[in-house]
Amino acid sequence: MADSSRQNGPSPARRAVLRGSLAASAALSVPLLGAGSAPAQALRGRPSAKWGVQAGDVTSSSGLVWVRSDRRARMLVETSATESFRNARRWHGPVVGPDTDFTGRTPLRGLPPGETVHYRVTLADPDDPRRTGEAVHGSFRTAPARRRESVRFLWSGDLAGQGWGINPDRGGYPIFEEMRRLHPDFFLCSGDTIYADNPITEKVELPDGKVWRNVTTEEKSKVAETLGEFRGNFRYNLLDEKLRRFNAQVPWIVQWDDHEVLNNWYPGEILDDDRYTVKDVNTLAARSLRAFSEYFPVSTLPPKDEDGRVYRVVHHGPLLDVFVLDMRSFRNKNSPGKQPDDEQGILGERQLRWLKRELSRSRAVWKVIASDMPLGLVVPDGKTDFEAVAQGDPGAPLGRELQIAELLRHIKRDKVTGTVWFTTDVHYTSAQRYVPERAAFKDFAPFWEFVSGPLNAGGFGALKLDGTFGPEQPFVKAPTKANTPPTEGGQYFGQVDIDGESGELTVRLREEGGEVHFTKTLQPGRVGQ
């Protein structure tokens, strides 16, 4: 399938969105409360939303809008079909305060499908609603209700890892500006949204003798242990103007992986790391999840869902369902992975039941499985243990592979069509096709797995493939040395286009700078590709 016309330039409707969102980045607007408000120039002492706005988990009729205030404030949202906000609809959000680090989310429901929604958020003094700050604008497109409307999304992960932070000499995070110009309907962030265990220093010496400069903050000067330090890690990324601009125009579907807490963590782990005074990983994970839920608009996290789960399905119209996995919160201990029985695995029993049930219920043409870890790449954790699913033994499934085998068997036997896996984690880009003819375990239908990332982190060398599920690798691009700095390239994201007419799904593996390294088009309506 040829690339969508959006690659060459936005449609007239999308150009209108861009004009409105560019105005948003300058935070220029009419105060929400109209004639009763004070003039915009008299805003001293009024709430400010300098961290921008963000939308998330957008469906054909709903979405979540996020903001952070600099003080206690009432969150007020207006939505409209036009930039002029004629006939605007008003939404009264929560009062944000120190209990949520002054962040808040407002659910929007009853939205029209397949339409551009312009929104603006105004923060008002809860004790004097006449005292409002300047509104901050954003926009997003709801999922289509008709199959013939095409869909585009991007995915990647790994932001500010290995000490490579916001570098003013590079213009911050330039990859977000490049992604924004592709005008995606949403961005799937596959984890490592922060690196809570990687402090950011003012300078890093590069191999060529030059110096990498970082924007620094107090919370990023050490590993995160307190709730305030985890919150500061999420705030750090929002210091980048390109990311805030991206957030105002592109809604997110976000999941977490390990570095939101610390490298390769698992529940119940007790640390042997001198950098930490808090040794109980469960305590660190609970603090991180609270901060994660405060800084991203996720529909299944508090306050909407008190159970607080990251795994969920986001319905994006007739063409697409996105199944967001959590391979971190319910896993067993990292080990050599050779146990012959393993019900807990990497997903936990409850999440696996949920995933099988929801895949079977889905009527979408494509079922994207957003996995925060790869299936067939051997990811080590020390000398003897393994971090992901594969453990390097090409024979019959053992350890965590048993759970994946059960899932793949279910997909085949229940005739679930259109499954394709997307992941990040390993800091390079590749494409794997899993084929039963090559595999030790053969009771599954062929499928593809695509890997991309990092967004702004160190690059790492390619990992070995495990033969249990028969992967073949038609493409891989990885650095030859560990922790290659972003100045040497190796920053990747993926682009996915689903054509409304044919239903074909095309994946492009891209590198910062514009180059497309690999393209694959998949046909709809098949159990295996």
XYZ file of N, CA and C in Angstrom, residues 14-135:
366
model
N -6.861 19.010 8.914
C -5.738 18.880 9.815
C -4.920 20.171 9.863
N -4.856 20.911 8.760
C -4.148 22.189 8.799
C -4.822 23.137 9.771
N -6.138 23.070 9.819
C -6.856 23.915 10.773
C -6.512 23.518 12.202
N -6.389 22.201 12.448
C -6.002 21.731 13.765
C -4.635 22.276 14.150
N -3.706 22.220 13.190
C -2.345 22.660 13.480
C -2.297 24.138 13.809
N -3.067 24.935 13.064
C -3.063 26.371 13.358
C -3.559 26.620 14.773
N -4.632 25.905 15.152
C -5.161 26.098 16.492
C -4.211 25.637 17.567
N -3.501 24.519 17.302
C -2.593 23.987 18.305
C -1.330 24.810 18.426
N -0.895 25.415 17.324
C 0.258 26.301 17.415
C -0.076 27.512 18.260
N -1.307 27.970 18.118
C -1.735 29.052 19.008
C -1.736 28.588 20.451
N -2.052 27.286 20.630
C -2.073 26.738 21.985
C -0.720 26.834 22.641
N 0.333 26.539 21.867
C 1.661 26.551 22.464
C 2.056 27.937 22.945
N 1.435 28.944 22.398
C 1.666 30.308 22.875
C 0.712 30.688 23.993
N -0.248 29.756 24.295
C -1.204 29.953 25.393
C -2.012 31.231 25.229
N -2.497 31.478 24.023
C -3.319 32.651 23.779
C -4.767 32.219 23.615
N -5.680 32.831 24.344
C -7.090 32.468 24.237
C -7.946 33.491 24.952
N -9.273 33.297 24.802
C -10.243 34.097 25.547
C -10.531 33.382 26.854
N -10.546 34.047 27.999
C -10.850 33.367 29.257
C -12.196 32.655 29.177
N -12.256 31.481 29.805
C -13.431 30.641 29.721
C -14.684 31.301 30.247
N -14.530 32.080 31.305
C -15.726 32.579 31.977
C -16.270 33.870 31.380
N -15.709 34.308 30.266
C -16.318 35.374 29.504
C -16.209 36.740 30.129
N -17.301 37.520 30.015
C -17.257 38.938 30.343
C -16.974 39.196 31.812
N -17.274 38.210 32.679
C -17.044 38.433 34.100
C -15.600 38.306 34.521
N -14.736 37.879 33.596
C -13.333 37.653 33.956
C -12.529 38.929 33.828
N -11.427 38.958 34.545
C -10.519 40.089 34.456
C -9.760 40.030 33.146
N -9.196 41.130 32.670
C -8.425 41.128 31.428
C -7.268 40.150 31.493
N -6.901 39.613 30.317
C -5.856 38.593 30.261
C -4.516 39.117 30.750
N -4.290 40.430 30.618
C -2.984 40.949 31.019
C -2.852 41.054 32.528
N -3.940 40.910 33.270
C -3.889 41.038 34.727
C -3.958 39.651 35.358
N -2.948 38.803 35.082
C -3.004 37.400 35.483
C -2.071 37.067 36.635
N -1.422 38.054 37.217
C -0.525 37.770 38.331
C -1.320 37.139 39.473
N -0.774 36.050 40.023
C -1.444 35.382 41.124
C -2.558 34.452 40.700
N -2.734 34.267 39.385
C -3.769 33.372 38.886
C -3.149 32.020 38.527
N -3.945 30.964 38.511
C -3.395 29.644 38.185
C -2.807 29.610 36.779
N -1.733 28.859 36.627
C -1.052 28.754 35.344
C -0.874 27.282 34.969
N -1.031 26.986 33.672
C -0.881 25.620 33.152
C 0.345 25.549 32.255
N 1.505 25.928 32.785
C 2.705 26.026 31.958
C 3.235 24.670 31.511
N 2.710 23.584 32.078
C 3.162 22.247 31.683
C 2.408 21.726 30.470
N 1.477 22.531 29.941
C 0.745 22.136 28.747
C -0.443 21.251 29.052
N -1.006 20.699 27.996
C -2.157 19.813 28.094
C -1.840 18.517 27.352
N -2.652 17.524 27.624
C -2.472 16.235 26.985
C -3.799 15.497 26.989
N -4.058 14.703 25.926
C -5.237 13.847 25.866
C -4.783 12.396 25.802
N -5.650 11.497 26.235
C -5.278 10.087 26.221
C -6.468 9.169 26.132
N -6.205 7.918 25.714
C -7.208 6.859 25.595
C -8.452 7.339 24.846
N -8.225 7.960 23.691
C -9.320 8.503 22.883
C -10.000 7.371 22.121
N -11.320 7.341 22.166
C -12.127 6.383 21.412
C -12.993 7.158 20.422
N -14.003 6.492 19.861
C -14.892 7.173 18.913
C -15.817 8.160 19.598
N -15.975 8.069 20.920
C -16.924 8.954 21.601
C -16.385 9.548 22.890
N -15.128 9.266 23.246
C -14.641 9.711 24.559
C -13.141 9.954 24.531
N -12.675 10.558 25.589
C -11.248 10.792 25.780
C -11.027 11.404 27.147
N -9.766 11.465 27.557
C -9.382 12.099 28.812
C -8.469 13.269 28.509
N -8.681 14.387 29.187
C -7.824 15.563 29.037
C -7.108 15.801 30.353
N -5.806 16.069 30.254
C -4.933 16.232 31.425
C -4.355 17.641 31.459
N -4.118 18.138 32.685
C -3.430 19.415 32.872
C -2.737 19.402 34.226
N -1.745 20.273 34.375
C -1.133 20.507 35.686
C -1.127 21.998 35.977
N -1.524 22.332 37.181
C -1.547 23.720 37.621
C -0.321 24.022 38.469
N -0.042 25.293 38.628
C 1.051 25.689 39.521
C 0.546 25.958 40.936
N -0.744 25.763 41.156
C -1.345 25.989 42.474
C -2.716 25.322 42.495
N -3.361 25.354 43.619
C -4.704 24.786 43.735
C -5.645 25.508 42.774
N -6.439 24.730 42.011
C -7.283 25.349 40.987
C -8.383 24.382 40.560
N -9.440 24.953 40.020
C -10.506 24.182 39.391
C -10.173 24.001 37.909
N -10.245 22.775 37.425
C -9.993 22.480 36.014
C -11.296 22.628 35.231
N -11.276 23.493 34.231
C -12.445 23.741 33.388
C -12.056 23.496 31.936
N -12.894 22.759 31.208
C -12.598 22.386 29.829
C -13.746 22.820 28.927
N -13.378 23.365 27.774
C -14.347 23.617 26.708
C -13.947 22.797 25.491
N -14.943 22.245 24.790
C -14.697 21.533 23.543
C -15.571 22.125 22.445
N -15.053 22.029 21.223
C -15.783 22.594 20.090
C -15.314 21.911 18.813
N -16.146 21.984 17.791
C -15.776 21.479 16.470
C -14.938 22.487 15.700
N -14.830 23.710 16.207
C -14.115 24.762 15.482
C -13.117 25.449 16.402
N -12.106 26.076 15.785
C -11.121 26.835 16.549
C -11.721 28.063 17.217
N -12.809 28.568 16.671
C -13.428 29.758 17.247
C -14.175 29.453 18.540
N -14.400 28.150 18.818
C -15.135 27.696 19.990
C -16.570 28.220 20.007
N -17.105 28.381 18.810
C -18.529 28.698 18.726
C -19.327 27.465 19.153
N -20.386 27.670 19.886
C -21.229 26.584 20.410
C -20.408 25.580 21.221
N -19.529 26.102 22.040
C -18.652 25.242 22.824
C -19.429 24.505 23.912
N -18.956 23.323 24.207
C -19.502 22.528 25.298
C -18.567 22.660 26.486
N -19.107 22.800 27.685
C -18.287 23.028 28.870
C -18.294 21.808 29.787
N -17.110 21.538 30.343
C -16.927 20.392 31.220
C -16.269 20.893 32.506
N -16.885 20.585 33.645
C -16.328 20.990 34.935
C -15.507 19.841 35.491
N -14.196 20.047 35.541
C -13.290 19.027 36.035
C -13.049 19.155 37.517
N -12.067 18.443 38.030
C -11.807 18.420 39.469
C -11.073 19.668 39.946
N -11.069 19.845 41.250
C -10.166 20.798 41.884
C -8.846 20.076 42.102
N -7.779 20.602 41.523
C -6.472 19.968 41.644
C -5.707 20.621 42.778
N -4.962 19.803 43.501
C -4.218 20.302 44.642
C -3.016 19.439 44.925
N -2.403 19.587 46.088
C -1.149 18.875 46.392
C -1.313 17.367 46.468
N -2.541 16.860 46.713
C -2.721 15.411 46.807
C -2.477 14.708 45.484
N -2.585 15.424 44.347
C -2.276 14.859 43.027
C -1.136 15.623 42.352
N -0.331 16.298 43.126
C 0.746 17.136 42.593
C 0.192 18.179 41.622
N -1.025 18.656 41.913
C -1.690 19.716 41.144
C -2.019 19.282 39.714
N -2.112 17.968 39.485
C -2.532 17.459 38.178
C -3.997 17.065 38.241
N -4.648 17.068 37.093
C -6.040 16.662 37.031
C -6.406 16.160 35.656
N -7.438 15.328 35.605
C -7.950 14.787 34.350
C -9.448 14.975 34.307
N -9.948 15.301 33.143
C -11.385 15.448 32.940
C -11.829 14.510 31.828
N -12.754 13.571 32.117
C -13.252 12.697 31.058
C -14.247 13.431 30.165
N -14.100 13.244 28.869
C -15.016 13.804 27.882
C -15.808 12.653 27.278
N -17.119 12.762 27.292
C -17.974 11.686 26.775
C -18.982 12.266 25.797
N -19.552 11.387 24.975
C -20.557 11.815 24.012
C -19.985 12.635 22.878
N -18.707 12.398 22.528
C -18.067 13.135 21.441
C -18.471 12.539 20.094
N -18.451 13.334 19.023
C -18.793 12.803 17.703
C -17.658 11.949 17.149
N -17.950 10.816 16.508
C -16.887 9.956 15.983
C -16.242 10.538 14.732
N -14.964 10.251 14.575
C -14.254 10.635 13.365
C -14.161 12.119 13.128
N -14.162 12.911 14.193
C -14.146 14.366 14.059
C -12.996 14.956 14.872
N -12.517 16.115 14.408
C -11.531 16.862 15.168
C -12.214 17.576 16.327
N -11.688 17.361 17.513
C -12.200 18.007 18.717
C -11.154 19.029 19.163
N -11.514 20.293 19.142
C -10.676 21.336 19.718
C -11.064 21.482 21.186
N -10.061 21.601 22.037
C -10.374 21.805 23.452
C -9.439 22.860 24.023
N -9.899 23.491 25.078
C -9.046 24.409 25.822
C -9.344 24.245 27.303
N -8.276 24.301 28.064
C -8.360 24.100 29.507
C -8.043 25.416 30.193
N -8.922 25.798 31.086
C -8.710 26.992 31.896
C -8.683 26.592 33.363
N -7.766 27.149 34.094
C -7.661 26.909 35.525
C -8.208 28.116 36.273
N -9.092 27.845 37.213
C -9.752 28.915 37.955
C -9.484 28.763 39.452
N -9.345 29.879 40.121
C -9.223 29.885 41.573
C -10.501 29.282 42.156
N -10.423 28.170 42.901
C -11.658 27.538 43.398
C -12.414 28.396 44.400
N -11.720 29.378 44.997
C -12.394 30.249 45.960
C -12.917 31.531 45.315
N -12.473 31.812 44.105
C -12.924 32.997 43.379
C -12.907 32.680 41.886
N -13.981 32.095 41.350
C -13.989 31.626 39.955
C -13.761 32.721 38.929
N -13.807 33.999 39.354
C -13.509 35.076 38.405
C -12.018 35.155 38.114
N -11.211 34.602 38.986
C -9.762 34.653 38.826
C -9.309 33.406 38.050
N -9.100 33.592 36.758
C -8.709 32.491 35.885
C -7.380 32.801 35.207
N -6.642 31.742 34.903
C -5.426 31.886 34.119
C -5.733 31.828 32.640
N -4.682 31.980 31.833
C -4.861 31.870 30.394
C -5.154 30.422 30.022
N -6.076 30.248 29.097
C -6.429 28.911 28.645
C -5.299 28.329 27.797
